PDB file of C-alpha atoms in Angstrom:
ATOM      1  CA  UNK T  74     -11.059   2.965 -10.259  1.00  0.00           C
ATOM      2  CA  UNK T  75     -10.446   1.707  -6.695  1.00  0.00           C
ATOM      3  CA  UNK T  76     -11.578  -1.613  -5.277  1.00  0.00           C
ATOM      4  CA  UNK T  77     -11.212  -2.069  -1.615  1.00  0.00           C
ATOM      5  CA  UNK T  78     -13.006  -4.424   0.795  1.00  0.00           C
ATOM      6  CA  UNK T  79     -13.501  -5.712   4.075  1.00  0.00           C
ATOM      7  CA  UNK T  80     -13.845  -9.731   4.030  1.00  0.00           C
ATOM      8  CA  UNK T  81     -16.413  -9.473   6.777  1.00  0.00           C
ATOM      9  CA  UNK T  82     -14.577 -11.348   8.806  1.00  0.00           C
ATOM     10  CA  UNK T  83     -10.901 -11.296   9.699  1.00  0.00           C
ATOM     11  CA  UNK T  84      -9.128 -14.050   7.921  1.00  0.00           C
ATOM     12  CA  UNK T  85      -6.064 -15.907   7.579  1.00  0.00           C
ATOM     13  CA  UNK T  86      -6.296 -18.136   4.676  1.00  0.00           C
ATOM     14  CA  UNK T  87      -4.584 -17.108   1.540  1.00  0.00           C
ATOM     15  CA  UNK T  88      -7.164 -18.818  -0.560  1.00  0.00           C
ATOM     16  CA  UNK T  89     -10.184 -16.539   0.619  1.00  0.00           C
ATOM     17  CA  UNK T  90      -8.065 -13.102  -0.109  1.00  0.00           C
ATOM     18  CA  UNK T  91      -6.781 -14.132  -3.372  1.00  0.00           C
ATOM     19  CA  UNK T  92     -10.093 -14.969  -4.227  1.00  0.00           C
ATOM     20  CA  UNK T  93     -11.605 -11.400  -3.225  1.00  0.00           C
ATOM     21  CA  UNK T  94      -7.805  -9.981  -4.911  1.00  0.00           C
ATOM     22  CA  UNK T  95      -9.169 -11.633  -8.186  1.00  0.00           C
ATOM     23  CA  UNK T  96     -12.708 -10.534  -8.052  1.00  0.00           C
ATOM     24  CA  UNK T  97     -11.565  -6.906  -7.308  1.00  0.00           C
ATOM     25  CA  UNK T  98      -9.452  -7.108 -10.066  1.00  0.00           C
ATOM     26  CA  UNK T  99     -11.596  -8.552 -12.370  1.00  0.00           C
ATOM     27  CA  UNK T 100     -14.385  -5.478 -11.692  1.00  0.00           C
ATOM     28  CA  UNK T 101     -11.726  -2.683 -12.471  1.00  0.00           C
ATOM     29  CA  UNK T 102     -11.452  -4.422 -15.845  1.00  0.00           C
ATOM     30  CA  UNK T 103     -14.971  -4.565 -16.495  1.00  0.00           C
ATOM     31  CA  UNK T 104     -14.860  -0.659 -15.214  1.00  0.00           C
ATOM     32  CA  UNK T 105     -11.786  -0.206 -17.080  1.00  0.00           C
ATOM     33  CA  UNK T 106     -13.825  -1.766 -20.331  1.00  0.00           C
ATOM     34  CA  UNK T 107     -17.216   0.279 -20.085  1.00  0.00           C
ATOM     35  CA  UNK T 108     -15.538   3.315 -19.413  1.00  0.00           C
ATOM     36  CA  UNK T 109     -13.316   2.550 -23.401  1.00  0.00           C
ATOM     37  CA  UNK T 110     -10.292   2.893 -20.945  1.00  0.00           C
ATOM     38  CA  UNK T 111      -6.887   0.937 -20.104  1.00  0.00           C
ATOM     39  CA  UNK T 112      -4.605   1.304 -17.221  1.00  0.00           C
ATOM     40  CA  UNK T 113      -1.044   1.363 -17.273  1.00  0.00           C
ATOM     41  CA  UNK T 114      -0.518   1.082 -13.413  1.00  0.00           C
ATOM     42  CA  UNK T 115      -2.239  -1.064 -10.548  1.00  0.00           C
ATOM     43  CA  UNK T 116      -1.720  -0.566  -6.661  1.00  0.00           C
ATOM     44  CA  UNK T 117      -2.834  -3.704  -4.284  1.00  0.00           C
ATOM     45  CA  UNK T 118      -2.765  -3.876  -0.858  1.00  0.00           C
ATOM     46  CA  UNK T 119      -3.645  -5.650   2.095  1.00  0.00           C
ATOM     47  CA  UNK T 120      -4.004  -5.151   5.955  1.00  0.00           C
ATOM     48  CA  UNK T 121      -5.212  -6.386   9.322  1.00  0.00           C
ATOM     49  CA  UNK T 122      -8.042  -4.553  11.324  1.00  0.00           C
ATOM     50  CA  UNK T 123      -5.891  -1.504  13.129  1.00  0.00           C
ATOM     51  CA  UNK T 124      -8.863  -1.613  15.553  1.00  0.00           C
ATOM     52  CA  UNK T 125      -7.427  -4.986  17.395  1.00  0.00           C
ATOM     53  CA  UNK T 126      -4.235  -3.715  19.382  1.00  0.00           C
ATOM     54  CA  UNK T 127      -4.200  -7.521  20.502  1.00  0.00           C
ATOM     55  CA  UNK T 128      -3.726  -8.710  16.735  1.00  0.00           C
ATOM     56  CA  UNK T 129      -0.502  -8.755  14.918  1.00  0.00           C
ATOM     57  CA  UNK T 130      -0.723  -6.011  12.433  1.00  0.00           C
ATOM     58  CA  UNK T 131       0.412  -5.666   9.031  1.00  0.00           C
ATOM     59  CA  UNK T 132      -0.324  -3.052   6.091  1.00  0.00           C
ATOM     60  CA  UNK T 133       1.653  -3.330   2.502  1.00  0.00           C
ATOM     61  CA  UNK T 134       0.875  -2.232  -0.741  1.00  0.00           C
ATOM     62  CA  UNK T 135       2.806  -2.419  -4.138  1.00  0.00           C
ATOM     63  CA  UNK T 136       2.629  -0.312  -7.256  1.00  0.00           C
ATOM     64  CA  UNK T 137       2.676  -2.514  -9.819  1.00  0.00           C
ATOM     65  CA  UNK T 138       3.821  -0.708 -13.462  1.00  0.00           C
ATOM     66  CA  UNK T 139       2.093  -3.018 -16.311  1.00  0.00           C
ATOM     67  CA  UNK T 140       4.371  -3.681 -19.482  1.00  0.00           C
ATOM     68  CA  UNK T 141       1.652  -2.345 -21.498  1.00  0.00           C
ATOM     69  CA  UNK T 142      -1.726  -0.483 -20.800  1.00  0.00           C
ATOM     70  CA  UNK T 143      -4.219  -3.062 -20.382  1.00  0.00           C
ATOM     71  CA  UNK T 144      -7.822  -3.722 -20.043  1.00  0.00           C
ATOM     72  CA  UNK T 145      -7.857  -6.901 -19.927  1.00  0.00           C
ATOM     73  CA  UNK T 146      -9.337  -9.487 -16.747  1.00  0.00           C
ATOM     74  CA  UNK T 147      -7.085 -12.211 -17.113  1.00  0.00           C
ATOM     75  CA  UNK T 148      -4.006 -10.034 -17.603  1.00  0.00           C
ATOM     76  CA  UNK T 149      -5.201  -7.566 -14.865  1.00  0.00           C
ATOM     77  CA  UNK T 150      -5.659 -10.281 -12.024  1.00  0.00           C
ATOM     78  CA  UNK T 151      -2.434 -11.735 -13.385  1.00  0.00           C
ATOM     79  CA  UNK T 152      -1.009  -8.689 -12.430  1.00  0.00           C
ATOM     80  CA  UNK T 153      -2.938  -8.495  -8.921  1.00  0.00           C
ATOM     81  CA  UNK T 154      -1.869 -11.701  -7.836  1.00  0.00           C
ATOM     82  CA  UNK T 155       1.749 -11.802  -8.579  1.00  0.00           C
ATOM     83  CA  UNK T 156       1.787  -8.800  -6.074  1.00  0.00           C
ATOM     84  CA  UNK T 157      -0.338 -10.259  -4.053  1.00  0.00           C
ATOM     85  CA  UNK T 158       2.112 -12.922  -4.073  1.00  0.00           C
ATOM     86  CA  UNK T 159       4.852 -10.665  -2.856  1.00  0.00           C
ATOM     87  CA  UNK T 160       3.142  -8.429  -0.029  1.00  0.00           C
ATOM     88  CA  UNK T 161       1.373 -11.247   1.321  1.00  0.00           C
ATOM     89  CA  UNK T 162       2.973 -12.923   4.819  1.00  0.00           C
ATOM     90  CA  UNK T 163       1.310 -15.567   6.283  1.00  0.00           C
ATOM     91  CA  UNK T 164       0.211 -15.854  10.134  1.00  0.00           C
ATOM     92  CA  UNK T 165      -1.625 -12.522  10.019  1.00  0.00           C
ATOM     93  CA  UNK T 166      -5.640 -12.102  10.742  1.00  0.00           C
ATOM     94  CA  UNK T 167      -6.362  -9.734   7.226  1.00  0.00           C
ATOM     95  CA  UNK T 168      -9.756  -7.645   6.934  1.00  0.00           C
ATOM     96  CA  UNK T 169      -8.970  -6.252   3.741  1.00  0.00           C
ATOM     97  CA  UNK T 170      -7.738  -6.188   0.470  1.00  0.00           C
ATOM     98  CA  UNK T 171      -7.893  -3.991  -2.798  1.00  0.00           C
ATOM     99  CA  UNK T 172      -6.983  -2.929  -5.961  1.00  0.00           C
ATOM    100  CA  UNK T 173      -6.007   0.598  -7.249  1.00  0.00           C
ATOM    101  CA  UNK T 174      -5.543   1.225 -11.272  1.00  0.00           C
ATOM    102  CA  UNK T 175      -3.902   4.171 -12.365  1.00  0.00           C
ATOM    103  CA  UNK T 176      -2.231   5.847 -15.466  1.00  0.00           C
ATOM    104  CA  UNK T 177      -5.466   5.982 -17.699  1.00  0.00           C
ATOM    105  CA  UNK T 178      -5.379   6.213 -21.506  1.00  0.00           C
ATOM    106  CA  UNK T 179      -8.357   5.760 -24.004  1.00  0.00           C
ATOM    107  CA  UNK T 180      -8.063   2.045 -25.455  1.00  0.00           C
ATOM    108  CA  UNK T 181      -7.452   3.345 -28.955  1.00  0.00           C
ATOM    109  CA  UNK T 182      -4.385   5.414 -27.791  1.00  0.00           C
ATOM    110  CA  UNK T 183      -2.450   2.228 -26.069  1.00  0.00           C
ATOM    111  CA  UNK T 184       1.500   2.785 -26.775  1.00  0.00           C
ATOM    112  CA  UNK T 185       3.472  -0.371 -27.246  1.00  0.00           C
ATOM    113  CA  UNK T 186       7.485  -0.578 -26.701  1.00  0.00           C
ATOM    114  CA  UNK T 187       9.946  -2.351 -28.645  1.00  0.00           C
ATOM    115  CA  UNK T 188       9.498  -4.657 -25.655  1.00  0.00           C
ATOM    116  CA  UNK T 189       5.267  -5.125 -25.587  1.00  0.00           C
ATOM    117  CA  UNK T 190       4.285  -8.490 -26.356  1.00  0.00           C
ATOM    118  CA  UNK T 191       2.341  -8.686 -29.265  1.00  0.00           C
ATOM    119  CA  UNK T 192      -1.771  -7.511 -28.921  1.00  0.00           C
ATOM    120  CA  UNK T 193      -3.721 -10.487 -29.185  1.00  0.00           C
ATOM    121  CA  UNK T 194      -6.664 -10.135 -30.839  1.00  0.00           C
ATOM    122  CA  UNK T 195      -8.395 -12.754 -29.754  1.00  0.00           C
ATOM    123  CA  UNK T 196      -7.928 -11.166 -26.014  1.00  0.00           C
ATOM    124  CA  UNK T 197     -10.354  -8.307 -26.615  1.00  0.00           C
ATOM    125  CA  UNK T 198     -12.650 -11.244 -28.384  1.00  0.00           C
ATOM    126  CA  UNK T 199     -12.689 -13.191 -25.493  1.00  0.00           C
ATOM    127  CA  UNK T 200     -13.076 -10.209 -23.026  1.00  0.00           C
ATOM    128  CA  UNK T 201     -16.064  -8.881 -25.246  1.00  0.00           C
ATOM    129  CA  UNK T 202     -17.615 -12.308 -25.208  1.00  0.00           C
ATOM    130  CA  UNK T 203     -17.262 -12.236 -21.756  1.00  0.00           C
ATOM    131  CA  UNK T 204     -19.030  -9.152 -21.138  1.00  0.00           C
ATOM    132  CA  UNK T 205     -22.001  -9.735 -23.417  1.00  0.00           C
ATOM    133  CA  UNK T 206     -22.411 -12.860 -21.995  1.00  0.00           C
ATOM    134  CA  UNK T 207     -22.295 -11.168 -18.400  1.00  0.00           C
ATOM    135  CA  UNK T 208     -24.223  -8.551 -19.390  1.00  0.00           C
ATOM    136  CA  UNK T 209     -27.519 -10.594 -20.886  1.00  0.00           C
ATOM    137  CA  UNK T 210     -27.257 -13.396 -17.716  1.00  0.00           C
ATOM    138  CA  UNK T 211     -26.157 -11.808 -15.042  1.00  0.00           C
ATOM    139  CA  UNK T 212     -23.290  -9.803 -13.766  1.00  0.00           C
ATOM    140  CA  UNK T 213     -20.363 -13.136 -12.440  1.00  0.00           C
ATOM    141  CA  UNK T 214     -22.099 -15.645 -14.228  1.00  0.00           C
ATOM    142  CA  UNK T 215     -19.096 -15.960 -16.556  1.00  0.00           C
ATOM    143  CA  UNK T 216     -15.888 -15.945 -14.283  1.00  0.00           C
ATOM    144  CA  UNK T 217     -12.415 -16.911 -13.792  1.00  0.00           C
ATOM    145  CA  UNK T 218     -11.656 -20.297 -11.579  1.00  0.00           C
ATOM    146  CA  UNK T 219      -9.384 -18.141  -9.738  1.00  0.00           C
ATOM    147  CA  UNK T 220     -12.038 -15.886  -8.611  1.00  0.00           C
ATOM    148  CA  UNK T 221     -13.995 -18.899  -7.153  1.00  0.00           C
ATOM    149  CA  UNK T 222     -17.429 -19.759  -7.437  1.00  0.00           C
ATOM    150  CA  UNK T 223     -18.864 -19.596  -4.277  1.00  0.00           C
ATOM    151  CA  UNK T 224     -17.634 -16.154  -2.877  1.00  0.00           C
ATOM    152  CA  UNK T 225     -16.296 -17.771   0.757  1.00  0.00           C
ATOM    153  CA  UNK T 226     -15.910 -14.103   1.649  1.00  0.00           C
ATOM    154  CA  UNK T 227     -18.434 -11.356   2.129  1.00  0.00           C
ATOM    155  CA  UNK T 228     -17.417  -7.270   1.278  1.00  0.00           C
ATOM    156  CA  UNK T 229     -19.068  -5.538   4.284  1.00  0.00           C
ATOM    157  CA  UNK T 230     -20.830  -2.995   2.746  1.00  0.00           C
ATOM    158  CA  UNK T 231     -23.273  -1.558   5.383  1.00  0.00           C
ATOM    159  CA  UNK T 232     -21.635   2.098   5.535  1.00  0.00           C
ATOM    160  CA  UNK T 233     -22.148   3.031   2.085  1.00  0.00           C
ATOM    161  CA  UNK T 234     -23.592   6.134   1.017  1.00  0.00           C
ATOM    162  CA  UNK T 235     -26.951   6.763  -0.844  1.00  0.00           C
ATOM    163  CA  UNK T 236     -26.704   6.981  -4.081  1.00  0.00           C
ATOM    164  CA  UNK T 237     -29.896   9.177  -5.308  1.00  0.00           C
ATOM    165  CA  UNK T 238     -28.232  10.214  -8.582  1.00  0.00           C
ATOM    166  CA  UNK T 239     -27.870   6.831 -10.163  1.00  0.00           C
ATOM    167  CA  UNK T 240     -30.045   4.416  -8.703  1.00  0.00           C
ATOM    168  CA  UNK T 241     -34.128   4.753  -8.874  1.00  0.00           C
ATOM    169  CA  UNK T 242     -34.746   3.195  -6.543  1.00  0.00           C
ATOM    170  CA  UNK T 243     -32.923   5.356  -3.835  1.00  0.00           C
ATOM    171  CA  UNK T 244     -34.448   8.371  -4.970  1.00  0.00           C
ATOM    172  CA  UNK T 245     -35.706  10.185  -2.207  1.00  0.00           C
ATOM    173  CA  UNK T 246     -39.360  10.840  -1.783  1.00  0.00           C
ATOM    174  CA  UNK T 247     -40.940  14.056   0.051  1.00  0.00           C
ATOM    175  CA  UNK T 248     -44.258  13.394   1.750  1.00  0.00           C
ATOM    176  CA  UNK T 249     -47.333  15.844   2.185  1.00  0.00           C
TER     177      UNK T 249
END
């Protein structure tokens, strides 16, 4: 499950990428969730466009190893911006940033330590509720403040590929 986007823009306020950090991390836990999965082991990064010689540049990432294997949003953008927090320097125009999980297991196979806070089970409550409720109104309706509410960024999405397999609507049509 990988997550990694171009603002649209270059940008230097901290605000804007945490914002996109949060929302990236907040769709690998839907993923995460539909897929009966948990992740043990995130990678973010950020960087400037290496396409503008006359900007500063900067790339950094961080491998981030979670206490526990997690699906959970809140706990997963914790995660993402406490790195973020740490790679992040100021004074730099960024184009992108992302989030990596790794180290799958299924959700009923999650090992806990000596050391694992206890499960709460009103987490996986409140995740659930947050999915139905995302599911019957609208995918974001439901959201963390964190992740903002009026997306001040926009992914640039204009290379992607087809994709004939899984959406109707881009099945390809032969004419006589």
């Amino acid at each position: 499950i990988c997550t990694g986007r171009s603002f649209g823009s270059l940008t230097t306020d901290k605000n804007i990428i945490k914002e996109a950090m949060s929302n990236f991390a907040a769709n690998c836990a839907l993923k995460l969730r539909q897929q009966k999965s948990a992740a043990k082991e995130m990678k973010i990064f950020i960087n400037t466009n290496p396409h503008r010689p006359q900007d500063k540049q900067y790339f950094r990432s961080l491998i981030i190893h979670m206490e526990t294997a997690t699906a959970s949003t809140p706990e997963i953008i914790k995660y993402a911006l406490k790195g973020f927090e740490i790679i992040f320097r100021p004074g730099y125009n960024y184009m992108k940033c992302g989030v990596d999980l790794r180290d799958f297991v299924p959700e009923n196979e999650i090992q806990l330590n000596v050391f694992s806070p206890v499960v709460n089970p009103k987490s996986k409550k409140a995740n659930e509720a947050l999915d139905k409720v995302n599911r019957s109104l609208g995918k974001g309706i439901v959201r963390f403040g964190i992740q903002g509410f009026e997306k001040n960024y926009k992914a640039r999405a204009a290379h992607l590929s087809p994709r004939y397999t899984t959406d109707i609507k881009q099945i390809i049509k032969i004419k006589n």
